[in-house]
Amino acid sequence: MTGSAAAPEPVLRFDSVRKAYGKDAPPVLRDVSLDVAPHTVTALIGASGSGKSTLLRCAALLEDVDDGAIHLDGQDITDPRADADAVRRRIGVVFQAYNLFPHMTVLDNITLAPRRVHRVSRAEAEERARELLERLGLADKAGDYPDRLSGGQQQRAAIVRALAVRPRLLLLDEITAALDPELVGEVLSVVRDLKDEGMTMVLATHEMGFARQVADQVCFLDGGVVCERGTAEEVFGTPTQERTRRFLARITESGRW
Ligand code: ADP
Ligand code: MG
């Protein structure tokens, strides 16, 4: 090889993705292209309705794309011939709220997918679950039902559940948005730890301070378009687009940063 080292193959690649909810509806994602390198964190920022959740849901194969493609480790997962279940097993997803099944204990919530989908034995699934619960500070919650946990504990348990299948990629959609402010920190610190361990993550967030600290790449979406993309320092420190500057100014003025 000559010159600079080749960039590693992205874990996730959005290639000119277009998506509309319905045939005659306006597109919600317009030609979105984005690469997520291994062991990096990408933060999706942008106003409500800009398309962050849709982008994550498309990557998780919870929505179909209308045009373009999404690649996971080089495989076109939007190809109709791709095995969607096999793809979903490689991706962990955590949403804003209501992640855990209320009628199951925390432990059963976490071991469900490894046992049912990945055919891991109960003993092995429980061992891995307890190890993760311990790491995320929830060792004593294994036998509790979700409604006995605080919101922050529930979100940490939801992260444990996503990690239980040893995903290649974690998608986190506004996972602190429904939490009381005093509970946000404990969840964000888990994300920070996962980053330190090398987990590849894409997260939609309104926590700009956090995005600035933790993200390797920040992507500002506006009306379904990647308006600006760069390192956290570039996008937050020296945004080049007027729309990015206006968005960040609005957030600063609202005191949410
Ligand atoms: P964000 O997560 O940035 O707030 P979303 O991806 O949720 O943005 O939404 C982008 C746009 O798509 C919005 O205009 C929203 O109203 C619309 N939208 C999202 N989900 C659906 C749906 N299931 N059906 C129709 N429109 C939707
Ligand atoms: Mg959203």
Coordinates of C-alpha atoms and ligand atoms in Angstrom, one line a residue:
M1 CA 0.0 0.0 0.0
T2 CA 1.2 3.5 -0.8
G3 CA 0.4 6.8 0.8
S4 CA -1.8 7.1 3.8
A5 CA -3.3 4.0 5.3
A6 CA -6.7 3.1 3.9
A7 CA -9.6 4.1 6.0
P8 CA -11.2 1.0 7.7
E9 CA -14.4 -0.2 6.1
P10 CA -17.3 1.6 7.8
V11 CA -19.5 -0.5 10.1
L12 CA -22.5 1.4 8.8
R13 CA -22.9 3.3 5.5
F14 CA -25.9 5.3 4.4
D15 CA -25.7 5.7 0.6
S16 CA -28.0 8.3 -0.8
V17 CA -30.9 7.2 1.3
R18 CA -34.3 8.5 0.5
K19 CA -37.4 7.8 2.5
A20 CA -41.0 9.1 2.5
Y21 CA -43.8 7.9 4.7
G22 CA -46.3 7.1 1.9
K23 CA -46.3 7.4 -1.8
D24 CA -47.4 11.0 -2.2
A25 CA -45.8 12.2 1.0
P26 CA -42.8 14.5 0.9
P27 CA -39.5 12.8 1.6
V28 CA -38.4 12.7 5.2
L29 CA -34.8 11.7 4.2
R30 CA -33.4 13.2 1.1
D31 CA -30.2 11.7 -0.2
V32 CA -28.6 11.0 3.1
S33 CA -25.1 9.7 2.9
L34 CA -23.0 9.0 6.0
D35 CA -20.3 6.6 7.1
V36 CA -19.8 5.3 10.6
A37 CA -16.3 4.0 11.2
P38 CA -15.6 1.2 13.6
H39 CA -15.3 2.1 17.3
T40 CA -16.6 5.6 16.7
V41 CA -19.6 7.5 18.0
T42 CA -21.8 9.5 15.6
A43 CA -24.2 12.0 17.1
L44 CA -27.3 13.0 15.0
I45 CA -28.5 16.4 16.0
G46 CA -31.2 18.6 14.5
A47 CA -34.6 20.0 15.3
S48 CA -37.5 17.7 16.0
G49 CA -38.9 16.3 12.7
S50 CA -35.5 16.6 10.9
G51 CA -35.4 12.9 10.4
K52 CA -33.0 11.5 13.1
S53 CA -35.3 8.8 14.3
T54 CA -36.2 7.8 10.7
L55 CA -32.6 7.4 9.9
L56 CA -32.0 5.2 12.9
R57 CA -35.2 3.2 12.2
C58 CA -34.1 2.6 8.6
A59 CA -30.7 1.3 9.8
A60 CA -32.4 -1.0 12.2
L61 CA -34.7 -2.3 9.4
L62 CA -37.7 -1.0 11.2
E63 CA -38.5 1.1 8.1
D64 CA -37.9 0.4 4.4
V65 CA -35.9 2.9 2.4
D66 CA -37.4 4.1 -0.9
D67 CA -34.1 4.7 -2.6
G68 CA -30.4 4.4 -1.9
A69 CA -28.9 1.7 0.3
I70 CA -27.6 1.0 3.8
H71 CA -24.6 -1.2 4.3
L72 CA -23.6 -3.0 7.5
D73 CA -20.0 -4.2 7.4
G74 CA -20.2 -3.9 3.6
Q75 CA -23.4 -5.9 3.2
D76 CA -26.4 -4.1 1.6
I77 CA -29.0 -4.7 4.3
T78 CA -31.6 -2.9 2.3
D79 CA -31.4 -5.4 -0.5
P80 CA -34.7 -7.3 -0.4
R81 CA -32.7 -10.6 -0.5
A82 CA -30.9 -9.7 2.7
D83 CA -31.9 -11.8 5.8
A84 CA -33.5 -9.1 7.8
D85 CA -33.7 -11.1 11.0
A86 CA -30.0 -11.9 10.8
V87 CA -29.2 -8.3 10.3
R88 CA -31.4 -7.2 13.2
R89 CA -29.5 -9.6 15.4
R90 CA -26.3 -7.6 14.8
I91 CA -27.8 -4.3 15.8
G92 CA -28.8 -3.2 19.3
V93 CA -31.5 -0.5 19.5
V94 CA -32.6 1.6 22.5
F95 CA -35.4 4.1 22.2
Q96 CA -36.5 7.0 24.3
A97 CA -38.8 5.0 26.6
Y98 CA -40.9 2.0 27.0
N99 CA -38.2 -0.4 26.1
L100 CA -38.7 -3.1 28.7
F101 CA -41.6 -5.6 28.7
P102 CA -43.5 -4.7 31.9
H103 CA -44.6 -8.2 32.6
M104 CA -41.1 -9.7 32.8
T105 CA -38.3 -9.3 35.3
V106 CA -35.3 -7.3 34.3
L107 CA -33.3 -10.6 33.9
D108 CA -36.0 -12.1 31.7
N109 CA -36.2 -9.0 29.6
I110 CA -32.4 -9.2 29.0
T111 CA -32.2 -12.9 28.4
L112 CA -35.2 -13.1 26.0
A113 CA -33.4 -12.4 22.8
P114 CA -30.3 -14.3 23.5
R115 CA -32.3 -17.4 24.3
R116 CA -35.1 -17.1 21.7
V117 CA -33.3 -15.6 18.8
H118 CA -29.7 -16.6 19.3
R119 CA -30.4 -20.0 20.9
V120 CA -28.1 -19.4 23.8
S121 CA -28.8 -21.6 26.8
R122 CA -30.6 -20.1 29.8
A123 CA -27.5 -20.5 32.0
E124 CA -25.2 -18.8 29.6
A125 CA -27.7 -16.0 28.8
E126 CA -28.2 -15.4 32.5
E127 CA -24.5 -15.4 33.2
R128 CA -23.9 -12.8 30.5
A129 CA -26.9 -10.7 31.7
R130 CA -25.7 -10.7 35.3
E131 CA -22.2 -9.7 34.2
L132 CA -23.7 -6.7 32.2
L133 CA -26.0 -5.7 35.0
E134 CA -23.1 -5.7 37.4
R135 CA -21.1 -3.5 35.0
L136 CA -24.0 -1.1 34.6
G137 CA -24.6 -0.9 38.3
L138 CA -27.9 -2.9 38.3
A139 CA -26.7 -6.2 39.9
D140 CA -29.5 -6.0 42.6
K141 CA -32.3 -5.3 40.0
A142 CA -32.2 -8.6 38.1
G143 CA -35.3 -10.0 39.8
D144 CA -37.3 -6.8 39.8
Y145 CA -40.1 -5.9 37.4
P146 CA -39.3 -2.7 35.4
D147 CA -41.9 -0.6 37.2
R148 CA -39.8 -0.9 40.4
L149 CA -36.9 0.8 38.7
S150 CA -36.3 4.5 38.2
G151 CA -36.3 5.9 34.7
G152 CA -32.6 6.0 34.6
Q153 CA -32.3 2.4 35.8
Q154 CA -34.8 1.3 33.2
Q155 CA -32.8 2.9 30.5
R156 CA -29.6 1.3 31.7
A157 CA -31.5 -2.1 31.8
A158 CA -32.6 -1.4 28.2
I159 CA -29.0 -0.8 27.3
V160 CA -28.0 -4.1 28.9
R161 CA -30.7 -5.8 26.9
A162 CA -29.4 -4.3 23.7
L163 CA -25.8 -5.4 24.6
A164 CA -26.9 -8.9 25.6
V165 CA -26.7 -10.1 22.0
R166 CA -23.2 -8.7 21.5
P167 CA -24.3 -6.3 18.8
R168 CA -21.9 -5.0 16.2
L169 CA -23.6 -1.6 16.4
L170 CA -25.7 0.2 18.9
L171 CA -28.4 2.7 17.8
L172 CA -29.6 5.0 20.6
D173 CA -32.6 7.3 19.9
E174 CA -32.9 10.1 22.4
I175 CA -32.4 7.7 25.3
T176 CA -32.4 10.4 27.9
A177 CA -35.2 12.5 26.6
A178 CA -37.9 11.1 28.8
L179 CA -35.7 11.2 32.0
D180 CA -35.8 13.6 34.9
P181 CA -32.8 15.8 34.6
E182 CA -31.1 14.3 37.7
L183 CA -31.2 10.8 36.0
V184 CA -29.7 11.8 32.7
G185 CA -26.1 11.7 33.9
E186 CA -26.1 8.1 34.9
V187 CA -27.3 7.0 31.5
L188 CA -24.9 9.2 29.6
S189 CA -22.0 7.9 31.7
V190 CA -22.9 4.3 30.5
V191 CA -22.7 5.5 26.9
R192 CA -19.3 7.1 27.7
D193 CA -18.1 3.8 29.1
L194 CA -19.3 1.9 26.0
K195 CA -17.4 4.3 23.9
D196 CA -14.2 3.6 25.9
E197 CA -14.8 -0.1 25.3
G198 CA -14.9 0.5 21.6
M199 CA -18.6 0.0 20.8
T200 CA -19.7 1.6 17.6
M201 CA -22.7 3.8 18.2
V202 CA -25.0 6.2 16.4
L203 CA -27.1 8.3 18.7
A204 CA -29.8 10.9 18.2
T205 CA -29.6 13.4 21.0
H206 CA -30.7 16.8 22.2
E207 CA -27.8 16.7 24.8
M208 CA -25.5 19.0 22.9
G209 CA -22.9 19.2 25.6
F210 CA -22.8 15.4 25.7
A211 CA -22.6 15.1 21.9
R212 CA -19.7 17.5 21.9
Q213 CA -17.8 15.5 24.5
V214 CA -18.5 12.0 23.3
A215 CA -19.0 12.1 19.5
D216 CA -16.3 11.5 17.0
Q217 CA -18.6 12.6 14.3
V218 CA -21.5 15.0 14.5
C219 CA -24.2 15.1 11.8
F220 CA -26.6 18.0 11.7
L221 CA -29.9 17.1 10.0
D222 CA -32.2 19.7 8.7
G223 CA -35.4 18.8 6.8
G224 CA -34.1 15.3 6.0
V225 CA -30.8 16.5 4.6
V226 CA -27.3 16.2 6.1
C227 CA -26.8 19.9 6.3
E228 CA -23.4 19.7 8.0
R229 CA -21.1 16.9 9.2
G230 CA -17.7 17.0 10.9
T231 CA -15.9 16.4 14.1
A232 CA -17.6 17.6 17.2
E233 CA -15.2 20.5 17.4
E234 CA -15.9 21.5 13.8
V235 CA -19.7 21.3 14.0
F236 CA -20.0 22.9 17.4
G237 CA -16.9 25.1 17.4
T238 CA -16.8 26.4 13.8
P239 CA -20.0 25.5 12.0
T240 CA -19.8 26.4 8.3
Q241 CA -23.6 26.4 7.5
E242 CA -25.9 29.2 8.5
R243 CA -28.6 26.7 9.4
T244 CA -26.3 24.9 11.8
R245 CA -25.4 28.2 13.4
R246 CA -29.1 29.2 13.8
F247 CA -29.9 25.8 15.3
L248 CA -27.1 25.9 17.8
A249 CA -28.0 29.5 18.7
R250 CA -31.6 28.5 19.3
I251 CA -30.5 25.7 21.6
T252 CA -28.1 28.0 23.5
E253 CA -30.8 30.6 23.9
S254 CA -33.4 28.1 25.2
G255 CA -30.9 27.3 27.9
R256 CA -30.9 23.7 27.0
W257 CA -27.1 23.6 26.7
Ligands
ADP1 P1 -36.8 13.4 14.5 O1 -36.4 12.1 15.1 O2 -35.6 14.2 14.0 O3 -37.7 14.2 15.3 P2 -38.5 11.9 12.7 O4 -37.6 10.9 11.9 O5 -39.2 11.3 13.9 O6 -37.6 13.1 13.1 O7 -39.5 12.5 11.8 C1 -39.2 13.1 10.5 C2 -40.5 13.4 9.8 O8 -41.2 12.2 9.5 C3 -41.4 14.3 10.6 O9 -42.0 15.2 9.7 C4 -42.4 13.3 11.1 O10 -43.7 13.8 11.3 C5 -42.5 12.2 10.0 N1 -42.8 10.9 10.5 C6 -42.1 10.2 11.4 N2 -42.6 9.0 11.5 C7 -43.7 8.9 10.7 C8 -44.7 7.9 10.5 N3 -44.6 6.7 11.1 N4 -45.6 8.2 9.6 C9 -45.7 9.4 9.0 N5 -44.8 10.4 9.2 C10 -43.8 10.1 10.0
MG2 MG -36.8 11.4 17.0

